[in-house]
Short mmCIF file of C-alpha atoms and ligand atoms in Angstrom, two decimals:
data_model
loop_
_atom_site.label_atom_id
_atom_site.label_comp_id
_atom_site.label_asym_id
_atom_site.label_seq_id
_atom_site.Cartn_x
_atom_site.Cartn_y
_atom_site.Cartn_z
CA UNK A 1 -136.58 -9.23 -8.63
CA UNK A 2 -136.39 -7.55 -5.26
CA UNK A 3 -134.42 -9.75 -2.57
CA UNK A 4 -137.85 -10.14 -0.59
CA UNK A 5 -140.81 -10.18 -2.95
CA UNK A 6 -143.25 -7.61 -1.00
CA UNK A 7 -147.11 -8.67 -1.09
CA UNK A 8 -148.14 -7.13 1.48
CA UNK A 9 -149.03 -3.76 0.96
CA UNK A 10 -151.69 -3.25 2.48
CA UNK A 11 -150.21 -4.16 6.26
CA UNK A 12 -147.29 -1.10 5.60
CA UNK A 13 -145.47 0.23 2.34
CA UNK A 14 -141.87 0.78 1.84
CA UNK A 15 -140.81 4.06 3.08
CA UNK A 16 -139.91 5.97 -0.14
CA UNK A 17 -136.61 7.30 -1.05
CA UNK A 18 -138.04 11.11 -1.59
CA UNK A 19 -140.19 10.81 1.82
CA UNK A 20 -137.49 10.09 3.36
CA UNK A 21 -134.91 12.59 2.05
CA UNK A 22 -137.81 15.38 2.52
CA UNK A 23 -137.81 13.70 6.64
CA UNK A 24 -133.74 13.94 7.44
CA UNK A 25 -133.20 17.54 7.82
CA UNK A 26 -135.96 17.55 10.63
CA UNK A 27 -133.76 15.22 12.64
CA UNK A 28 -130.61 16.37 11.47
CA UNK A 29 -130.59 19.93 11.54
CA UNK A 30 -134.40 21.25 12.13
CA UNK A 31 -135.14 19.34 15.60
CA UNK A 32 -136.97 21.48 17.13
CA UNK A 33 -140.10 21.33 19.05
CA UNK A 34 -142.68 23.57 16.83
CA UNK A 35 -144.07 24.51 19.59
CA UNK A 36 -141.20 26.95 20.47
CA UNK A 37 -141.37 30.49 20.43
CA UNK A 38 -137.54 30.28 19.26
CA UNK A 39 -136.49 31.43 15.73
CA UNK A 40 -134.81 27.58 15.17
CA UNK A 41 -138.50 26.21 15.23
CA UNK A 42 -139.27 28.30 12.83
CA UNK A 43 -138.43 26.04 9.86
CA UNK A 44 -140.42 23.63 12.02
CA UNK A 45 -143.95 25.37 12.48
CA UNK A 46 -143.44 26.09 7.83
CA UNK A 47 -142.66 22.50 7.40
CA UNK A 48 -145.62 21.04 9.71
CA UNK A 49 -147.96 23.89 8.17
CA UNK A 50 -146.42 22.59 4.21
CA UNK A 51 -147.28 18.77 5.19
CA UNK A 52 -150.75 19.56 6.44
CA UNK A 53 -151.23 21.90 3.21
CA UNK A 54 -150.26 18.18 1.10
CA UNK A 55 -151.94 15.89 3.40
CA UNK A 56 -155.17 18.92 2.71
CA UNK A 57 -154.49 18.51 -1.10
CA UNK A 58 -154.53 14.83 -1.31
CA UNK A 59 -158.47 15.05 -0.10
CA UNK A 60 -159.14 18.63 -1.46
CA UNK A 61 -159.40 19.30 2.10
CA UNK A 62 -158.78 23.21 3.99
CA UNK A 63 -155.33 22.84 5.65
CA UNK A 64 -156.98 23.82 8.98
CA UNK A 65 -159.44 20.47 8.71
CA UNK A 66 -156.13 18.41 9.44
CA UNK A 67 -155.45 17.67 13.03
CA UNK A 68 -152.28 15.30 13.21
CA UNK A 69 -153.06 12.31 15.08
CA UNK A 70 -150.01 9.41 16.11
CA UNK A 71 -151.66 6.90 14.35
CA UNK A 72 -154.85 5.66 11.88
CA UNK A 73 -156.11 4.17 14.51
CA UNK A 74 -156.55 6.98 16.83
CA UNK A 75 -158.10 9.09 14.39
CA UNK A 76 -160.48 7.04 13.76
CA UNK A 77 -161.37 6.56 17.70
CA UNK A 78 -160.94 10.30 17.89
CA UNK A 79 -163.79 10.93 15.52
CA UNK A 80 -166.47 8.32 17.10
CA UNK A 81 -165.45 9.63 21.04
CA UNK A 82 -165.66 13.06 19.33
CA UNK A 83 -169.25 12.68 18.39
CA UNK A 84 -170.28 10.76 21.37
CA UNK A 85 -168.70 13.88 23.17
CA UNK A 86 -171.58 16.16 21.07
CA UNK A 87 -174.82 14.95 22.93
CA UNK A 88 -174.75 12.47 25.85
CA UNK A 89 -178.43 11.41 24.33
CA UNK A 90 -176.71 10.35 21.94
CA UNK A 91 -175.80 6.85 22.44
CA UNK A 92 -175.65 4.64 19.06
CA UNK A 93 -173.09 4.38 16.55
CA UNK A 94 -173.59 2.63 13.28
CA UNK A 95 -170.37 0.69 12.04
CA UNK A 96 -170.24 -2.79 9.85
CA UNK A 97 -169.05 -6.28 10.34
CA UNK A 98 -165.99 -5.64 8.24
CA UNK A 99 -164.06 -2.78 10.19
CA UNK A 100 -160.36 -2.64 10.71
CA UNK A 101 -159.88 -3.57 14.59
CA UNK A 102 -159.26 0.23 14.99
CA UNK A 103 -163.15 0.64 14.75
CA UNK A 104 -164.08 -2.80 15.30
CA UNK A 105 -162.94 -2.97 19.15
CA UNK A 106 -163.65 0.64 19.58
CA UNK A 107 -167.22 -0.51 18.66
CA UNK A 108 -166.87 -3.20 21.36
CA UNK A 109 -165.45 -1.43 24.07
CA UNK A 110 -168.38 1.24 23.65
CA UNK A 111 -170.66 -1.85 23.79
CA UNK A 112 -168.76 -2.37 26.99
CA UNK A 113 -169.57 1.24 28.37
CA UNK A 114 -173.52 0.98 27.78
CA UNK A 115 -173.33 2.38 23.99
CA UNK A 116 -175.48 0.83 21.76
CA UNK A 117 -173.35 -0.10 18.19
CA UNK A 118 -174.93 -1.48 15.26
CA UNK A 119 -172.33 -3.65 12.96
CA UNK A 120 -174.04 -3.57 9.77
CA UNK A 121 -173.63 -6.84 7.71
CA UNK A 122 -172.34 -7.41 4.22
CA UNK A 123 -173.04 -9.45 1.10
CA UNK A 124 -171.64 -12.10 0.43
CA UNK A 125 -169.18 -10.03 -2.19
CA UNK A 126 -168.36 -7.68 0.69
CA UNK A 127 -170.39 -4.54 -0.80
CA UNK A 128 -172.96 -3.56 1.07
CA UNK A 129 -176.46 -3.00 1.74
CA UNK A 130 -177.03 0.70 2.13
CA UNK A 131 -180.94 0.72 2.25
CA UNK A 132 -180.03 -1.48 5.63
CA UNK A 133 -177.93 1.58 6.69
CA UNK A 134 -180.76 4.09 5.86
CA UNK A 135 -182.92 1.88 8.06
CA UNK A 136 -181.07 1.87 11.07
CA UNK A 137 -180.41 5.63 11.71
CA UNK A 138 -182.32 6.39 14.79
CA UNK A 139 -183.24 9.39 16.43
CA UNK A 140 -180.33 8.84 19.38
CA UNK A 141 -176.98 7.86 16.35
CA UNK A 142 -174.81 9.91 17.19
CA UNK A 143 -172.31 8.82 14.37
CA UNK A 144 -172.11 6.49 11.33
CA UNK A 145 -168.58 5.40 10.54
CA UNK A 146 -167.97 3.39 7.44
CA UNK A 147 -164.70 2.60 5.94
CA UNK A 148 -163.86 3.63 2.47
CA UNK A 149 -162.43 0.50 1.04
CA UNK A 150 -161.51 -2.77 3.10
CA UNK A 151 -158.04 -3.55 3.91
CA UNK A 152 -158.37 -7.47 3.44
CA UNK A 153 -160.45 -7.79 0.31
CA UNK A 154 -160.30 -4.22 -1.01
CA UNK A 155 -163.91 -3.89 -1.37
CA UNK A 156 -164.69 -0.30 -1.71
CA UNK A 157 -167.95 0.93 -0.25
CA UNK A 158 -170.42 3.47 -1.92
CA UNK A 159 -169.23 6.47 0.50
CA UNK A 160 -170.76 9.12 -1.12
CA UNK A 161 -174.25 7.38 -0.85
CA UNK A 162 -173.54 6.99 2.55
CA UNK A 163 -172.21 10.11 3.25
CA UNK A 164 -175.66 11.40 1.13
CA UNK A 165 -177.75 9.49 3.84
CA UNK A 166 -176.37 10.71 7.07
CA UNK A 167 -176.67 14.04 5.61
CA UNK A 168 -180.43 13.99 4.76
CA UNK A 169 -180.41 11.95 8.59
CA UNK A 170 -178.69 14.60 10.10
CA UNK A 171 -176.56 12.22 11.51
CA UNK A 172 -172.09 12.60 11.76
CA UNK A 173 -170.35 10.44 9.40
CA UNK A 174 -166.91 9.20 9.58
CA UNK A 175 -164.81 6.76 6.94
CA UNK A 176 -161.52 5.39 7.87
CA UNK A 177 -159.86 5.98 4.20
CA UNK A 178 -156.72 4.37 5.46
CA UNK A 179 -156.76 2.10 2.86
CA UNK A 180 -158.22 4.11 -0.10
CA UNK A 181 -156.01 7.42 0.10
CA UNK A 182 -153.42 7.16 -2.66
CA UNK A 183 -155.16 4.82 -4.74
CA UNK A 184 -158.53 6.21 -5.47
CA UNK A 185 -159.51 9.33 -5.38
CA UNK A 186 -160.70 11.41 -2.39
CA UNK A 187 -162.95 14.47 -2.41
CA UNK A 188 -164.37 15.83 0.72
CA UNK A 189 -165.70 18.92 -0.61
CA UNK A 190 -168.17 16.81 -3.32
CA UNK A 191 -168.69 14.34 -0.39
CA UNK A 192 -170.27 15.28 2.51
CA UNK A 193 -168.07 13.42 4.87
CA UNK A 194 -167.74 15.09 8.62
CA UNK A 195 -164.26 13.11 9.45
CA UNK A 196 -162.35 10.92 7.39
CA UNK A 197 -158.91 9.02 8.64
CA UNK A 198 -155.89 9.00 6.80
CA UNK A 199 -152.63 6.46 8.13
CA UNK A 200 -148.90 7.57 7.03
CA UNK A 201 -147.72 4.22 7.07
CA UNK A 202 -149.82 3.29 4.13
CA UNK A 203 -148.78 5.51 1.49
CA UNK A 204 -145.46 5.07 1.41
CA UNK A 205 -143.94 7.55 4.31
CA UNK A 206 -143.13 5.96 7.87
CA UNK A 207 -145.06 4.29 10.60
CA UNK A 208 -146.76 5.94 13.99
CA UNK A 209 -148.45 9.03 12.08
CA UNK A 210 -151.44 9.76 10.99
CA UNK A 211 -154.41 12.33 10.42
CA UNK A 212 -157.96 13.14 10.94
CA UNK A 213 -159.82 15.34 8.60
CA UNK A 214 -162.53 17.08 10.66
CA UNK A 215 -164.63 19.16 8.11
CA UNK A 216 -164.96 22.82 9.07
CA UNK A 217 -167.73 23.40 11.59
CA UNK A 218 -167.67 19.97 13.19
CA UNK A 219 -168.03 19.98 16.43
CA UNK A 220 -165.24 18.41 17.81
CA UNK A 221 -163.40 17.37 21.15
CA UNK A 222 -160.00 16.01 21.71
CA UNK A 223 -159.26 12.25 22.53
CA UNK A 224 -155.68 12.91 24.20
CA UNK A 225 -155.51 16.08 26.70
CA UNK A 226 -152.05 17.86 27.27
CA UNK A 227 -150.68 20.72 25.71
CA UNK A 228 -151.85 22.73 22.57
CA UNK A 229 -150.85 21.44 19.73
CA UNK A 230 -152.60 21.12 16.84
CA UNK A 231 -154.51 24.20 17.87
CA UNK A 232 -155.82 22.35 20.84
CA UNK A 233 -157.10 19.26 18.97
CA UNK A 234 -154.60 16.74 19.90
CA UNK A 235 -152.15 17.20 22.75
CA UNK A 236 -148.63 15.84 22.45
CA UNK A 237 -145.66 17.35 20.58
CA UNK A 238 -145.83 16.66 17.20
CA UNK A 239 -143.78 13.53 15.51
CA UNK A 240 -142.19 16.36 12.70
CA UNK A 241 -140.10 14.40 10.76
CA UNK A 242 -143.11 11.50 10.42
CA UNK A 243 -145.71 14.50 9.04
CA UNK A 244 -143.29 16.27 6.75
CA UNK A 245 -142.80 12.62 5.38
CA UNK A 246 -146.50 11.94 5.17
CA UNK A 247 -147.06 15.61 3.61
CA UNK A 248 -144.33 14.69 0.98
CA UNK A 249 -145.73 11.04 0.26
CA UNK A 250 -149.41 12.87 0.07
CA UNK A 251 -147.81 15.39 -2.62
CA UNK A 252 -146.78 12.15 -4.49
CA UNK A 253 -149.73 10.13 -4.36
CA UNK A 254 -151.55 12.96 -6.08
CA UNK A 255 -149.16 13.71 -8.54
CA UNK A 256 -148.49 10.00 -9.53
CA UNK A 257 -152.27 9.02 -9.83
CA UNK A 258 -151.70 7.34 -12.45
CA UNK A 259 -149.86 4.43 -10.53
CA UNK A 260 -153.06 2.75 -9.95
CA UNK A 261 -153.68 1.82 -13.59
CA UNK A 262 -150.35 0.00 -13.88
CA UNK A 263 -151.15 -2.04 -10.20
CA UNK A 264 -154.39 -2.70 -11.41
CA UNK A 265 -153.10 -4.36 -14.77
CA UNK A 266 -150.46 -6.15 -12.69
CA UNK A 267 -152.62 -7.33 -9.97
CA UNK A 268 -155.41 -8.47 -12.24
CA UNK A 269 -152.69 -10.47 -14.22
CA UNK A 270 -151.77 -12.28 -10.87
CA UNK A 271 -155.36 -12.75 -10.28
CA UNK A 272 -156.24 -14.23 -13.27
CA UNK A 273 -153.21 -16.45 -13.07
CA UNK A 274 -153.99 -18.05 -9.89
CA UNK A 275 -157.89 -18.84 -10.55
CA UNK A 276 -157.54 -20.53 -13.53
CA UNK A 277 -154.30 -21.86 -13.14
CA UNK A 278 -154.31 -22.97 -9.70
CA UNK A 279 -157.75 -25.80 -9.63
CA UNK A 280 -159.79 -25.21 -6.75
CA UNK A 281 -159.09 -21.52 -5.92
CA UNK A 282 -161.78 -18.77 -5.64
CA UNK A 283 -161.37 -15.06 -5.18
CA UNK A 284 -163.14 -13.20 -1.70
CA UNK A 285 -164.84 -10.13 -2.65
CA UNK A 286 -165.80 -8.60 -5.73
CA UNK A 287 -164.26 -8.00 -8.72
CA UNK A 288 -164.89 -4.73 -9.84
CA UNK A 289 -165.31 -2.61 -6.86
CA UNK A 290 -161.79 -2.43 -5.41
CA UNK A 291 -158.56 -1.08 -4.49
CA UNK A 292 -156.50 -1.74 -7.62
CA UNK A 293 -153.88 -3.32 -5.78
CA UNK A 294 -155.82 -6.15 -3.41
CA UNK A 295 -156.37 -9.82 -4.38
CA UNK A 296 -157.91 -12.00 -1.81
CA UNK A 297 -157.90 -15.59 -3.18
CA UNK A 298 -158.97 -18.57 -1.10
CA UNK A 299 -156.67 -21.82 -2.16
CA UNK A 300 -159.24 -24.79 -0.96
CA UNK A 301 -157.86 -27.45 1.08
CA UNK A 302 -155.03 -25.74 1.90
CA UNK A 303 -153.73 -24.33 5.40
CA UNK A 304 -153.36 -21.06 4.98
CA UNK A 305 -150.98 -19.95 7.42
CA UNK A 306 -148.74 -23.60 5.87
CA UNK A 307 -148.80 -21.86 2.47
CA UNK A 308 -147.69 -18.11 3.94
CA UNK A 309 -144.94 -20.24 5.67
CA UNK A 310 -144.04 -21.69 2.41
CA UNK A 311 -143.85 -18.16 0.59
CA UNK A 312 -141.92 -16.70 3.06
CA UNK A 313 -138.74 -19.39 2.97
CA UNK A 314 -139.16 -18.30 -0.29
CA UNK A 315 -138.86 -14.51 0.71
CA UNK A 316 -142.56 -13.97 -0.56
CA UNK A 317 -144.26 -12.10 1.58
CA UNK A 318 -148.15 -12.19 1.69
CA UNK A 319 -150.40 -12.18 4.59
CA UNK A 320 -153.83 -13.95 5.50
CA UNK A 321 -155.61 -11.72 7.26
CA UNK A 322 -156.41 -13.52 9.79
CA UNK A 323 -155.18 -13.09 13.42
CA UNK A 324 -152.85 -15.18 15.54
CA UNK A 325 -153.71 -14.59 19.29
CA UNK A 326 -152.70 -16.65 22.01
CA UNK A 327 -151.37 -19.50 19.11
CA UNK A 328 -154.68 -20.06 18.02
CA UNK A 329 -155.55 -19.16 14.69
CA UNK A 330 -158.63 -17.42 13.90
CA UNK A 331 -160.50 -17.25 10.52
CA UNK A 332 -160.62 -13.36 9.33
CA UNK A 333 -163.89 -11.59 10.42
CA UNK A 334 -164.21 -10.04 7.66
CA UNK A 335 -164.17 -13.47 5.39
CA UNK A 336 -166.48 -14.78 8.28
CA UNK A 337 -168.72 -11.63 7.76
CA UNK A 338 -168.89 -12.03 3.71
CA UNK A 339 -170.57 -15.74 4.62
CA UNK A 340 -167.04 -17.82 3.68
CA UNK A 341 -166.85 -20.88 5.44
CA UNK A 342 -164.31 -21.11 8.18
CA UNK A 343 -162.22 -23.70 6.17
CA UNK A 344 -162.36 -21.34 3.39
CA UNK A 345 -161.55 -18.31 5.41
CA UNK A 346 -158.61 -20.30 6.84
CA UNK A 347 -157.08 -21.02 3.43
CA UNK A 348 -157.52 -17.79 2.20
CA UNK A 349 -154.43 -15.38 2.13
CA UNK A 350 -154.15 -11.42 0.84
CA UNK A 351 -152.12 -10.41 -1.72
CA UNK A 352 -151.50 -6.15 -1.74
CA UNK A 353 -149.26 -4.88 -4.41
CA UNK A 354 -147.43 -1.51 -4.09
CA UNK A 355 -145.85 0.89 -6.13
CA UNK A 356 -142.99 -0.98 -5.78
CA UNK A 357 -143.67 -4.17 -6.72
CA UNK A 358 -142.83 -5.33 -10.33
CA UNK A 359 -143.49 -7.67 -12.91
CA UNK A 360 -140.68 -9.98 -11.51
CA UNK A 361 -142.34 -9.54 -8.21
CA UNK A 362 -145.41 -11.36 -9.50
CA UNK A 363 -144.02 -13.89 -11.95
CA UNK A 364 -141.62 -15.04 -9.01
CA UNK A 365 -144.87 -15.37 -7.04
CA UNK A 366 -146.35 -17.09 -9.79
CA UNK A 367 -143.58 -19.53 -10.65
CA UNK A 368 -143.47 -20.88 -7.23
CA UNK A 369 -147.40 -20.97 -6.49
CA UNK A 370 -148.71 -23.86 -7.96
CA UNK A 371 -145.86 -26.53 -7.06
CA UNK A 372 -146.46 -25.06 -3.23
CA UNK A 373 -150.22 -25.52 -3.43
CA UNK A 374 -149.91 -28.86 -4.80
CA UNK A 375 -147.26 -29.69 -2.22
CA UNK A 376 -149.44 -28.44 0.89
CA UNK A 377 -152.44 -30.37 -0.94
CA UNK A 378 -150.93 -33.63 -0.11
CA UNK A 379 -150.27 -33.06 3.17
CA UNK A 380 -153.37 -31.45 4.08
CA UNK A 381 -156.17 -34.95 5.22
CA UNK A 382 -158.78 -34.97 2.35
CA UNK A 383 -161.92 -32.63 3.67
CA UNK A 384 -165.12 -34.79 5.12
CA UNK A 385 -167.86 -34.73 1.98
CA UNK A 386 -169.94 -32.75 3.71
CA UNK A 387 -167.44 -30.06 4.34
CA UNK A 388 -166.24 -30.13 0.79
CA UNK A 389 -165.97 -26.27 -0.75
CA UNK A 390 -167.20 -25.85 -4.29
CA UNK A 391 -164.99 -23.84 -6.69
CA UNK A 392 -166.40 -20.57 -7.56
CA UNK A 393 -164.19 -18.20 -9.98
C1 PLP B 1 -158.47 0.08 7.13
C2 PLP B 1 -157.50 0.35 8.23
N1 PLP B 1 -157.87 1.09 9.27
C3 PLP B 1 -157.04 1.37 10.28
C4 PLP B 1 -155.76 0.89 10.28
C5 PLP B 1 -154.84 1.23 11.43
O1 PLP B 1 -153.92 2.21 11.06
P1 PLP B 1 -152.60 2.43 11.94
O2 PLP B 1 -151.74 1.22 11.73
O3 PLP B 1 -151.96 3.67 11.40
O4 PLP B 1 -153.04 2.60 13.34
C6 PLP B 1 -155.31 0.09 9.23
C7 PLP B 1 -153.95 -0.50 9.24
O5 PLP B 1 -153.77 -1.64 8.87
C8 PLP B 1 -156.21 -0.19 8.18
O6 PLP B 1 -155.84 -0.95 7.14
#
């Protein structure tokens, strides 16, 4: 086993070895801006145009429908503020319950401005509705954006119906894919998406880089003004080494697809372990639609954040999903959104396997887990009857 037993995939992967061999010589030796006119930047301007052609392949995208952005988060704001940019008429944008914060408090802040957003609800499984969806497209929605698979529960939504809907609506769609690139597959020329956000950090090249794909024909308008780069799309000089990293980790994810069947086996083996192993523990979301990697198991009467303390002394490292502000703990919205009681959402924790993790990973994980369960059981004051969660496997 690894000296820290990595969980938590889904919050960042390991940077890996080849990324980062393919990122040295651009600090090292090719450090220049590739915005130069210079002969040195030339190796620059091939290796940003080589990671965009990757980062193009991974969705069977155009190289030229890849602006660089510094982050998933700002490509996805880009895209909304882009098509709010279109027609000032235009003022409601169609987003669900179960967004990453990067659309979530976008959503919100529009709200803030005098936009009208729509958070669309799930079921109680975390799919959801899309005949809701189809009703709420009105004459003035400017943009639907709906993320490919969820980064807590790894529900995967039916984005080619949706993308089908705005179509026939006329209306811009957007779906963060942070989550879904490298472990399904992506195909914006059978799916008629209009942007679609890609994150370096999950796929297994560094942190603070990240992409929008912005279909040919789009109209479009940049978020961040300045010089231009990215053929005007997105000022600020380019993080180099970060892209050529993501290009090479894109190139990998597409030629290793098969690495999802072998997570899938090993997560499902975890899964199954803990719910019928472990009494009283449930899983949040459903089983067959999702990322291959993403467990989301609620451990009743247990403290959550108590048993992520517990793993980690142990140098497990899971995560709950839920968000510490202020030291207050709050339940996950997305939990909250599926209909899981806030007791239940608070002892529910994610665990996101990687390429990276093993078998040793796991049975470490599951060697420990039951003893710490029971453990935090008898500490934790016996729940009121009427609060009392029923076990559903
Ligand atoms: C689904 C989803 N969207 C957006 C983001 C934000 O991406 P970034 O950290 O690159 O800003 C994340 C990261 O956790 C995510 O999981």
């Amino acid at each position: 086993m690894n000296s820290i037993c990595y969980l938590d995939n889904n919050g960042t992967t390991q940077v890996a070895p080849e990324v980062l061999e393919a990122m040295l010589p651009f600090y090292t030796q090719h450090w220049g801006n590739a915005s130069s006119a210079h002969r040195f930047c030339r190796p620059v301007k091939e290796a940003l145009h080589q990671a965009r052609v990757q980062i193009a392949s991974l969705i069977n995208a155009e190289p030229e429908e890849i602006v660089f952005t510094g982050c998933g988060t700002e490509s996805n704001n880009t895209a909304i503020h882009s098509a709010l940019r279109r027609d000032a008429s235009k003022k409601h944008v169609i987003t669900t319950t179960v967004e990453h914060s990067a659309n979530r408090k976008y959503g919100q802040f529009l709200q803030r401005q005098g936009y009208d957003v729509t958070f669309l609800p799930v079921e109680e499984d975390g799919s959801l509705d899309i005949c809701l969806l189809n009703d709420m497209i009105r004459e003035d929605t400017a943009i639907v954006s709906i993320m490919w698979a969820n980064n807590e529960t790894g529900v995967i939504f039916p984005i080619e119906e949706v993308a089908a809907i705005c179509q026939s609506k006329e209306v811009s769609f957007h779906t963060d894919a942070i989550q879904a690139a490298g472990k399904v597959p992506i195909d914006v020329q059978s799916t008629q998406i209009d942007f679609l956000s890609l994150s370096a950090h999950k796929i297994y090249a560094p942190k603070g880089v990240g992409a929008l794909y912005v279909r040919k024909g789009t109209p479009y308008s940049s978020y961040i003004f300045g010089g231009g780069q990215e053929s005007g799309r997105r000022a600020g000089t380019e993080n180099v080494a970060g892209i050529v990293g993501f290009g090479r980790a894109a190139q990998m994810a597409l030629e290793d697809s098969g690495r999802s069947g072998r997570l899938e086996a090993l997560r499902n083996h975890m899964e199954h372990f803990i719910l019928t192993q472990i009494p009283q523990t449930s899983r949040n979301g459903c089983k067959s639609n999702r990322l291959p990697n993403t467990s989301n198991i609620a451990f009743d009467g247990v403290e959550g954040e108590a048993l992520l303390l517990k793993l980690d002394r142990l140098g497990i490292c899971a995560s709950s999903g839920s968000a510490c502000t202020t030291g207050s703990l709050e339940p996950s919205h997305v939990l909250l959104a599926m209909g899981v009681p806030t007791r239940r959402a608070l002892s529910s924790i994610r665990f996101s396997l990687g390429h990276y993790s093993t078998e040793a990973d796991v049975d470490f994980l599951l060697k420990h887990l039951p003893d710490i369960v029971t453990e935090l059981k008898g500490q934790t004051p016996a729940p009121k009857p009427s609060e009392t969660l029923t076990q559903s496997h």
